[in-house]
Coordinates of C-alpha atoms and ligand atoms in Angstrom, one line a residue:
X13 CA 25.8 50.0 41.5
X14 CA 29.0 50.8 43.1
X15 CA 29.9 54.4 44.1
X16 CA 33.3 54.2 45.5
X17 CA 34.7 56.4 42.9
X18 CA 34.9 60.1 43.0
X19 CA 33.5 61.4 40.0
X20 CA 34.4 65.0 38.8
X21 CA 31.3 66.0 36.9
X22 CA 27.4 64.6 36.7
X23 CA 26.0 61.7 35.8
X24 CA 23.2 60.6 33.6
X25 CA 20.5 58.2 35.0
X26 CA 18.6 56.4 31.9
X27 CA 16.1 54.1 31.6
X28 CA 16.1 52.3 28.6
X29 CA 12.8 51.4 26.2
X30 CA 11.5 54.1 25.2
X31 CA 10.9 54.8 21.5
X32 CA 12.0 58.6 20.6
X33 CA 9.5 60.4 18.6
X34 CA 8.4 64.1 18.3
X35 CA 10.7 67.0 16.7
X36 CA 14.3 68.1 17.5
X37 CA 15.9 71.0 16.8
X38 CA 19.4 70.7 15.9
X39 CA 21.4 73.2 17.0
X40 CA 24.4 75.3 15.3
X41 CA 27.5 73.6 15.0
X42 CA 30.2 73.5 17.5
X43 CA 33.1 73.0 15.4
X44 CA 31.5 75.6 13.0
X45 CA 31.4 78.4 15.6
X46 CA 35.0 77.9 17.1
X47 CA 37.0 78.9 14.5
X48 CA 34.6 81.7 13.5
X49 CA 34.6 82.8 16.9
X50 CA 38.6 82.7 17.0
X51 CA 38.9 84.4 13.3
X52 CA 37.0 87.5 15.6
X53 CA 40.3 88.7 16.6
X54 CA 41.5 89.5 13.3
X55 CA 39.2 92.7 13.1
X56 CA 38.8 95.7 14.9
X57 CA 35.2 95.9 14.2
X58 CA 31.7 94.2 15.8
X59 CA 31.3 90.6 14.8
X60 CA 27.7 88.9 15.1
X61 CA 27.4 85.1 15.2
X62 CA 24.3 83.4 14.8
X63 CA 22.7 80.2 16.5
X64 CA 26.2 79.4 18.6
X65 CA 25.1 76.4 20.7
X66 CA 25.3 76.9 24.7
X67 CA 28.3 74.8 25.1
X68 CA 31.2 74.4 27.8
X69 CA 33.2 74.7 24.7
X70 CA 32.1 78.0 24.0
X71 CA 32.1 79.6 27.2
X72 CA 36.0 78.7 27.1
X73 CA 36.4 80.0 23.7
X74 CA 34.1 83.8 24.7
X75 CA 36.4 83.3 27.9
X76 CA 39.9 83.3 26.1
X77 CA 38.8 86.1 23.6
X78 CA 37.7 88.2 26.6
X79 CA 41.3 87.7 28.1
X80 CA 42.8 88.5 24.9
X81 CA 41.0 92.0 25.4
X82 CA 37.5 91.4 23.2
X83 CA 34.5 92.4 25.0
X84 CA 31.1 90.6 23.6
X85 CA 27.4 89.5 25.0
X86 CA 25.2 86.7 24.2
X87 CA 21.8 86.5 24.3
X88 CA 19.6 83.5 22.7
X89 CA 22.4 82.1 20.6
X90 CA 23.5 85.0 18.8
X91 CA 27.0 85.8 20.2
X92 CA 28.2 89.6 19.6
X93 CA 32.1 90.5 20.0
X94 CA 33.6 93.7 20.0
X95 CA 37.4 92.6 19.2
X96 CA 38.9 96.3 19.3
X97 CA 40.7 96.2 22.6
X98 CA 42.6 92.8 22.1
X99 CA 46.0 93.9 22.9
X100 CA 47.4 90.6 24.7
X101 CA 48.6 87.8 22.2
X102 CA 49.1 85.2 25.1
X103 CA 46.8 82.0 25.9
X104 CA 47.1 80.4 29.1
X105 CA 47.4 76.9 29.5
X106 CA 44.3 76.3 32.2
X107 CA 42.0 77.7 28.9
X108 CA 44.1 75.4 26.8
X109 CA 43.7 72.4 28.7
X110 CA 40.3 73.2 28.8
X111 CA 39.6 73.6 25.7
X112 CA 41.9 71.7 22.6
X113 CA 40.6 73.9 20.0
X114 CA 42.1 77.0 21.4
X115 CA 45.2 76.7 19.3
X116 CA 42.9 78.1 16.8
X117 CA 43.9 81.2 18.5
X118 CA 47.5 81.1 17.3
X119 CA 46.6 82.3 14.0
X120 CA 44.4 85.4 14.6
X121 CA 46.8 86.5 17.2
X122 CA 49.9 86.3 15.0
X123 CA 47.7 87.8 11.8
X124 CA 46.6 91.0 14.0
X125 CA 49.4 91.5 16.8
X126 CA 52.2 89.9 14.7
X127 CA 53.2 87.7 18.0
X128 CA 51.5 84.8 19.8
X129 CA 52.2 82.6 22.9
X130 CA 49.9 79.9 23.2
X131 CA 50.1 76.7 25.9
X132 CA 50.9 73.6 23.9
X133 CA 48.4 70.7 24.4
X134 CA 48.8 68.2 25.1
X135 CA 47.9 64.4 23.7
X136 CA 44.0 63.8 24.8
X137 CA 42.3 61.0 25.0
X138 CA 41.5 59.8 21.6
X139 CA 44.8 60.5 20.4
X140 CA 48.8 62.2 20.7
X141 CA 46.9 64.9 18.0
X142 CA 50.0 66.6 17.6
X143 CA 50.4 69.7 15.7
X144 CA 53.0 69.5 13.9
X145 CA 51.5 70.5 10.2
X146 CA 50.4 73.7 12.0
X147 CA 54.0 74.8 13.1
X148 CA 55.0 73.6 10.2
X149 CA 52.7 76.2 8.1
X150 CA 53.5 79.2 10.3
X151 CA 57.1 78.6 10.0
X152 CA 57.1 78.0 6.3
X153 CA 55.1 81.6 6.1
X154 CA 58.0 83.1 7.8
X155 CA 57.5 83.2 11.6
X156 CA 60.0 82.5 14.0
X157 CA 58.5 79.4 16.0
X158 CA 59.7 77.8 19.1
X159 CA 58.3 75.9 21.6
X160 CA 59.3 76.5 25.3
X161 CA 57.9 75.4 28.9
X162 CA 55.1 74.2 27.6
X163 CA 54.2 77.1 25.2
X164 CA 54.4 77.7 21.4
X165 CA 55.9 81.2 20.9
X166 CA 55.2 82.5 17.0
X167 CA 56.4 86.1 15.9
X168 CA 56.7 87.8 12.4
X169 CA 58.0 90.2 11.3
X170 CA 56.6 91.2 7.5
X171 CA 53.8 89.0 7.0
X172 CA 54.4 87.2 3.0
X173 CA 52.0 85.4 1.0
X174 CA 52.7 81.7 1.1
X175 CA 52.3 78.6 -0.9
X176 CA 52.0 75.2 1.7
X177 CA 51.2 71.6 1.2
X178 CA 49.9 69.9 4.2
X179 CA 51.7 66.2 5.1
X180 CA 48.3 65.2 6.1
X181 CA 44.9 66.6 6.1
X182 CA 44.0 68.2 9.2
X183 CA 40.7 70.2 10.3
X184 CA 42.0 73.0 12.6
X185 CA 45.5 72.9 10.9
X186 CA 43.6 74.3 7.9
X187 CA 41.5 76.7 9.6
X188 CA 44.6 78.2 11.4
X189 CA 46.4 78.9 8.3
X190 CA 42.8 80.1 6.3
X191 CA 42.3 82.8 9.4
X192 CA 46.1 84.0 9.2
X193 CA 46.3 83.9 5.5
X194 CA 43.4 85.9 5.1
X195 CA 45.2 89.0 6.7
X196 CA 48.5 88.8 4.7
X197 CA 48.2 90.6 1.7
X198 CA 49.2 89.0 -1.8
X199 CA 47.8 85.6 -3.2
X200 CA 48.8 82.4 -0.9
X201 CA 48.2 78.8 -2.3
X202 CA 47.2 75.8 0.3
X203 CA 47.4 72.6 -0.8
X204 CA 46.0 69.6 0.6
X205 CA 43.3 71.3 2.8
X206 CA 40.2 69.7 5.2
X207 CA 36.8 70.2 3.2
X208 CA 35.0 69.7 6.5
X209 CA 31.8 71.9 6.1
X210 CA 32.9 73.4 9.3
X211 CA 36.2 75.1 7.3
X212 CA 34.1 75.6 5.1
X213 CA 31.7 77.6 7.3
X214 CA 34.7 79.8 7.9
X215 CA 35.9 80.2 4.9
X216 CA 32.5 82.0 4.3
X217 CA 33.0 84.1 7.1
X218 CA 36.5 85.1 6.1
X219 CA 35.0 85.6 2.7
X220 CA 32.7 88.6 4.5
X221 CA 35.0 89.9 6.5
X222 CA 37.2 90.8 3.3
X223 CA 39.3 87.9 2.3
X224 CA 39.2 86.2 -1.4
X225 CA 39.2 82.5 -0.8
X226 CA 38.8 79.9 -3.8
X227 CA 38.5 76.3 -3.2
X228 CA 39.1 73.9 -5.7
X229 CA 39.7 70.3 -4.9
X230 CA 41.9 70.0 -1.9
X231 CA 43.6 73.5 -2.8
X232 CA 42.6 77.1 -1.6
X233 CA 43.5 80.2 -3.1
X234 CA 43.8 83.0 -0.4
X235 CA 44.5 86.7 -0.9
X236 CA 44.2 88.5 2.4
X237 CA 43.8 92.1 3.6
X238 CA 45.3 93.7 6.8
X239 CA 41.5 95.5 6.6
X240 CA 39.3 92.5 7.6
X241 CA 36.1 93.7 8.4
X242 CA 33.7 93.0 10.7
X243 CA 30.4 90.7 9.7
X244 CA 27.2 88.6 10.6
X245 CA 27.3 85.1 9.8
X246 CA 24.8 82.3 11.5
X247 CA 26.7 79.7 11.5
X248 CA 25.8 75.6 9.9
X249 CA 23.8 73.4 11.7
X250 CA 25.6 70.7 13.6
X251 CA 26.0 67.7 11.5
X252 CA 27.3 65.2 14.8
X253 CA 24.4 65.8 16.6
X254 CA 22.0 65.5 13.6
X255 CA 23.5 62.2 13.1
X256 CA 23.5 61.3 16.6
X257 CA 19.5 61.8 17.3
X258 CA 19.3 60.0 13.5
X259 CA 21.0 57.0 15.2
X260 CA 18.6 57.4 18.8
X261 CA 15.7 57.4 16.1
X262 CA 16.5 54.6 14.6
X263 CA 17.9 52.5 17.5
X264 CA 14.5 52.5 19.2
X265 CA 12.5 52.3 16.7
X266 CA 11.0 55.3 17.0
X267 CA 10.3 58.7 15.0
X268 CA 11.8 61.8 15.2
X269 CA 11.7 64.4 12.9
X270 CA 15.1 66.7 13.1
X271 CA 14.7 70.4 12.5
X272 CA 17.6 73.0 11.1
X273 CA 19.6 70.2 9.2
X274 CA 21.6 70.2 6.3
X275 CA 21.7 66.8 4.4
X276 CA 24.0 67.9 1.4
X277 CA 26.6 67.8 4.6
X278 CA 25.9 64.2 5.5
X279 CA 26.0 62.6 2.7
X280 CA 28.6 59.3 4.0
X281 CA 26.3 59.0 7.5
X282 CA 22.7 59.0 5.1
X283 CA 24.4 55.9 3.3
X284 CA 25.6 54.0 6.0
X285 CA 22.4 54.4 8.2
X286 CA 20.4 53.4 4.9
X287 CA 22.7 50.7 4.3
X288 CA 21.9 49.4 8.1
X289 CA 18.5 49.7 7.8
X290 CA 17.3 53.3 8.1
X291 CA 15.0 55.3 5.7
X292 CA 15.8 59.2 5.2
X293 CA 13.0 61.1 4.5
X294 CA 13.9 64.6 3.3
X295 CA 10.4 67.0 5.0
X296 CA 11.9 70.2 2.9
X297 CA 15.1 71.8 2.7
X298 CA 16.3 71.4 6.8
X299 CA 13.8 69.3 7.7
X300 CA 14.2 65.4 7.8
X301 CA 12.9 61.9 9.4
X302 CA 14.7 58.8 10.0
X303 CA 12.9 55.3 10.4
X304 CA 13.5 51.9 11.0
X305 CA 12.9 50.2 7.3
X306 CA 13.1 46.9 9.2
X307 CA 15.8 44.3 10.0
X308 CA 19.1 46.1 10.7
X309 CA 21.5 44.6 8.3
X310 CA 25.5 44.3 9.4
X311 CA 28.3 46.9 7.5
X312 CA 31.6 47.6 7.3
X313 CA 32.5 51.5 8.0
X314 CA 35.7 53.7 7.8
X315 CA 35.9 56.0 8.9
X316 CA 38.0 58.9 7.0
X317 CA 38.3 62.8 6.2
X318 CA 35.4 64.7 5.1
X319 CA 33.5 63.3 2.6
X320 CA 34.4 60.5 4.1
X321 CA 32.2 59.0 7.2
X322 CA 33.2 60.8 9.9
X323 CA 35.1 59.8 13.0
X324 CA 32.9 61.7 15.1
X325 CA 30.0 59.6 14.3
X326 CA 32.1 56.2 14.5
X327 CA 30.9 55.2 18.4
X328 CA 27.3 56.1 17.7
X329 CA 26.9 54.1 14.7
X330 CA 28.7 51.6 17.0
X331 CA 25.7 51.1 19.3
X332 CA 23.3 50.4 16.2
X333 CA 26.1 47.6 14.8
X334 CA 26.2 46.0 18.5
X335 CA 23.0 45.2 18.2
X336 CA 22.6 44.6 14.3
X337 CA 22.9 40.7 14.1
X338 CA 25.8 39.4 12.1
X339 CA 29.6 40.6 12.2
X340 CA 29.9 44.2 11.6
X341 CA 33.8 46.1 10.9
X342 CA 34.8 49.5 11.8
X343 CA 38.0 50.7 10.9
X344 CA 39.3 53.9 12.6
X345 CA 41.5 55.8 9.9
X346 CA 41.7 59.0 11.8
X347 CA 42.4 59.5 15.9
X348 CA 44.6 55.6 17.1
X349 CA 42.5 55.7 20.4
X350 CA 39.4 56.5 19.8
X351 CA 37.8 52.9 20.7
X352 CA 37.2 53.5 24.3
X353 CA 33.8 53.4 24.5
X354 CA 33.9 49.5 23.5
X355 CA 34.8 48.5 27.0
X356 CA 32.2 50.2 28.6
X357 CA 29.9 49.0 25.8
X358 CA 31.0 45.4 26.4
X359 CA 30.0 46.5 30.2
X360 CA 26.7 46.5 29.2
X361 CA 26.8 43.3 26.8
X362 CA 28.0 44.3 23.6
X363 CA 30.4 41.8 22.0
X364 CA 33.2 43.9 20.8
X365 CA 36.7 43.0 20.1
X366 CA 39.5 45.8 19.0
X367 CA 42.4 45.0 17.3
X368 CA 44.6 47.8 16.4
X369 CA 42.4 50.3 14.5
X370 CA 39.4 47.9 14.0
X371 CA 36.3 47.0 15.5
X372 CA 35.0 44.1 15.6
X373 CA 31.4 43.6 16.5
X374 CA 29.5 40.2 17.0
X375 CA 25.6 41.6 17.1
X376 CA 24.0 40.8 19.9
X377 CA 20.0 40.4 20.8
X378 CA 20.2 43.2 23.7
X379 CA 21.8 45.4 26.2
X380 CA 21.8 45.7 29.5
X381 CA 21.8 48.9 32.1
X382 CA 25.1 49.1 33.7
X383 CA 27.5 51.7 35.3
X384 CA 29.6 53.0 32.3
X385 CA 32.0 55.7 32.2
X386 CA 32.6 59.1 29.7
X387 CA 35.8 59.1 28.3
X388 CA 35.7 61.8 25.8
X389 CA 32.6 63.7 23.6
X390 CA 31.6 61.6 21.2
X391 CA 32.1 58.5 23.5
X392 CA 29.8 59.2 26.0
X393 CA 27.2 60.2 23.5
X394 CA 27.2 56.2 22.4
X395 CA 26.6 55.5 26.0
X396 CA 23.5 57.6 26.1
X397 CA 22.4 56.0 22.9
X398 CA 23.0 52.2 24.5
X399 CA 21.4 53.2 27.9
X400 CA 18.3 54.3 25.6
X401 CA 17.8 51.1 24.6
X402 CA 19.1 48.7 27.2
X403 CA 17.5 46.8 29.7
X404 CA 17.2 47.9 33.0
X405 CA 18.8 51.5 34.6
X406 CA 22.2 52.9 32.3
X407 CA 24.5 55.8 35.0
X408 CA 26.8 57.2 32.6
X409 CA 29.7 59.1 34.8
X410 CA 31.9 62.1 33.7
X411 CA 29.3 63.5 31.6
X412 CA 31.7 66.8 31.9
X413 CA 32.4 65.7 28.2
X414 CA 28.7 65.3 26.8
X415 CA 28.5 69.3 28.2
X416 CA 31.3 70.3 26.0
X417 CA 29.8 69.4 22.7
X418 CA 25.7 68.3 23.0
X419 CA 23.2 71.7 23.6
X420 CA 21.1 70.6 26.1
X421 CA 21.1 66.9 25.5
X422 CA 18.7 65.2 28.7
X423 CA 16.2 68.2 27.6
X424 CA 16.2 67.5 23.6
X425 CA 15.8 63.4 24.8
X426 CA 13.3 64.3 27.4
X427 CA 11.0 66.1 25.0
X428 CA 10.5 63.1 22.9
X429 CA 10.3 60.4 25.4
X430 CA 13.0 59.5 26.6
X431 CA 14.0 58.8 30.6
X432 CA 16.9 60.1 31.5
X433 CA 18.0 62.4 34.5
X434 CA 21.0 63.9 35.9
X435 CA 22.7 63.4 38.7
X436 CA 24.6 66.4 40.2
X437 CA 28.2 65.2 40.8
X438 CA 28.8 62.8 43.3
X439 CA 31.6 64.3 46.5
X440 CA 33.4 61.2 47.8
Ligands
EPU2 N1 47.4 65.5 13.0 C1 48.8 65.4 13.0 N2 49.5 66.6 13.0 C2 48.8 67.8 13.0 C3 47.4 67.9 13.0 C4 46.8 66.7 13.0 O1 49.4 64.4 13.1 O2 49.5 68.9 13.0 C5 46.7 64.2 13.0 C6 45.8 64.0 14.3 O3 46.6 63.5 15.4 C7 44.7 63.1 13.8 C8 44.5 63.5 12.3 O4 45.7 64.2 12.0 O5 45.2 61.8 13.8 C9 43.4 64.5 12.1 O6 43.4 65.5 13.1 P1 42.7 66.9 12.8 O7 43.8 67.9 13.0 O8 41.9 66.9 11.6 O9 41.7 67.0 14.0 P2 41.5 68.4 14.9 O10 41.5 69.5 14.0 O11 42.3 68.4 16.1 C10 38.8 68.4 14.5 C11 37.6 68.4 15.4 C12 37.4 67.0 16.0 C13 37.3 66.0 14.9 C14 38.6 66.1 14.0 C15 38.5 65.1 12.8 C16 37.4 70.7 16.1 C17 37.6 71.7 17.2 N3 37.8 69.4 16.4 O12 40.0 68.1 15.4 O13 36.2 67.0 16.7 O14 37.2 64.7 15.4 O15 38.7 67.4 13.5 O16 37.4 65.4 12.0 O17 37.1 71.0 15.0 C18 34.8 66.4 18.4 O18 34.0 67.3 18.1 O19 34.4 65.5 19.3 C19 36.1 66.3 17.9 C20 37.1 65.6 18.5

């Protein structure tokens, strides 16, 4: 093992072989409780979110509103935030480049204070993710936009209802323009929306704070209120990490039983795990085991908007393909780079060949332990899954990423049998 590199965050040590089995408990959603947490600012009144997962992510985001002005506490997942004394309408760039979703301040900001100035991010990783269709929204509802030094400046003057068609669908483009819609009064129509559960999730919540929202299809109907109130919401269970310990189950053969799941939001992972080789057995309404029916069989996957198969779950389902005999397919339809986890899979013995936005996997009898490194979130959480099943000793680097998005993974593993340590970052 070399360790000439400096690495910037911890590592994970695992040692791979051991079936999973026991109960999990999935935790609330993380792309669920961003938005909501962001749609805060529109009130002046005490917010209460439920079952917020203990994330990097979230600090940043509780960070940013208590900049803005918002005072809050958390205790045992429930996150409380006083949004009365946000006065400043300005997001720095070091929380920005923290944290991507914090554009999804942008549209609170300009609903409440009428102005926002919010650093631009950048490309990441898996992608240039521009934001384009969100600039495009705010300007087509009437605010002056510009974009200067590295910040997006929005200001309006008399918020109008609006009627917008997105180019293309995008997640947070839509929940910026639910959260400022639902404070401008009158009836707005947006076409060609994300049906994510997770804009969905916020949708409910703008629904209690005072907003009418219909969905039908890809369109929403808003009509807003300058008097959005304050509310209690517990926010969706976390449907990437429900898949992610499905595909740990099923990867070592093992038997874990997930707790605080909802399946009706899963619907494209259930069929391709079944199609592979898994059984789903529902335990009650949020309850639900996943087993090994036998011989994994290959499949083809795309991934694509929600209720498509998610690109969040691509690289774990990866790691059950790479060692599913046969020729397995995945094509990538949402982020261009989000295949980076096939080198350092291929590191460890997997036979995987990209070309363009496909994957193409050659199943192979094993893996072996090797040095791999994190490259973003959902990446490094296909390494874990390999290095819980590989031969030999898996140190996963950078695991900075794994911290922004999994509650408490090593723990959840540990408790049902899995070996896997953390190494505190590494000075060199
Ligand atoms: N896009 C544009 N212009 C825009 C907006 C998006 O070209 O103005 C493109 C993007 O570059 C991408 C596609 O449209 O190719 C879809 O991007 P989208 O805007 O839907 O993604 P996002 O809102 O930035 C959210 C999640 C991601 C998840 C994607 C896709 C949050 C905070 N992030 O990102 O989650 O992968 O939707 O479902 O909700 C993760 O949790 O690991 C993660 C990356």
């Amino acid at each position: 093992m070399t360790n000439t590199t400096s690495y910037t965050s911890d590592s994970f040590v695992v040692e791979g072989g051991n079936p999973l089995r026991g109960t999990v408990r999935i935790s609330g959603a993380k792309n669920a409780s961003l938005p909501i947490l962001f749609a805060t600012i529109l009130t002046e009144e005490t917010c209460t979110i439920e079952d917020v997962p203990d994330l990097i992510d979230i600090k940043n985001a509780c960070e940013l509103l208590r900049l803005l002005g918002a005072e809050g506490e958390r205790a045992e997942g429930r996150v409380v935030i006083h949004p009365s004394g946000i006065k400043s309408y300005e997001t720095p760039s070091h929380i920005v480049r923290r944290m991507r979703a914090s554009i999804l301040s942008m549209s609170p900001l300009l609903g409440r204070l009428r102005k926002a100035k919010v650093a631009l991010p950048g490309g990441c990783s898996i992608g240039q993710r521009p934001i384009d269709q969100h600039l495009k929204f705010f300007s087509h509802a009437g605010a002056q936009v510009s974009v200067k030094d590295g910040f997006v400046y929005l200001e309006i003057e008399k918020k109008r209802p609006v009627e917008f068609r997105f180019d293309l669908i995008t997640v947070t483009g839509t929940e910026n323009a639910l959260i400022y819609l639902s404070s401008v009064e009158g009836r707005s129509v947006l076409r060609n929306i994300a049906l994510e559960p997770e804009v969905m999730d916020l949708a409910e919540v703008l629904k209690k704070m005072g907003a009418n929202i219909e969905i039908e299809g890809r369109t929403a109907i808003i009509e807003g209120t300058e008097e959005l109130r304050g509310f209690q919401h517990r926010v969706i269970p976390d449907r990437i990490e429900a898949g992610t310990f499905m595909v740990a189950s099923l990867l070592t053969g093992g038997e874990v039983l997930l707790e605080n799941v909802n399946l009706n939001h899963m619907g494209a992972v259930l069929k391709v795990l079944e199609e592979i080789g898994g059984r789903v057995e529902s335990l009650g309404p949020d309850r639900v085991k996943v087993v090994r029916k036998g011989a994994f069989s290959p499949a083809e996957v795309i991934t694509a908007e929600y209720p498509g198969f998610p690109t969040d779950m691509q690289a774990q389902v990866m790691v059950l393909l790479a060692i599913t005999e046969g020729r397995s397919v995945i094509y990538e339809s949402i982020f261009e780079n989000r295949f980076q986890h096939v080198k350092e899979l291929n590191k460890m013995g997997a036979k995987i060949e990209v070309r363009g936005r496909s994957a193409f996997i050659e199943g192979v009898d094993k893996l072996t332990g090797a040095e791999v490194f994190s490259t973003d979130l959902r990446a490094s959480a296909s390494l874990v899954l390999a290095g819980l099943i590989a031969e030999g000793t898996t140190v996963i680097r950078d695991i900075y990423h794994l911290d922004r998005g999994y509650e408490r993974l090593e723990e959840k593993l540990k408790a049902l049998g899995a070996s896997v340590e953390r190494l505190p970052v590494l000075v060199s």
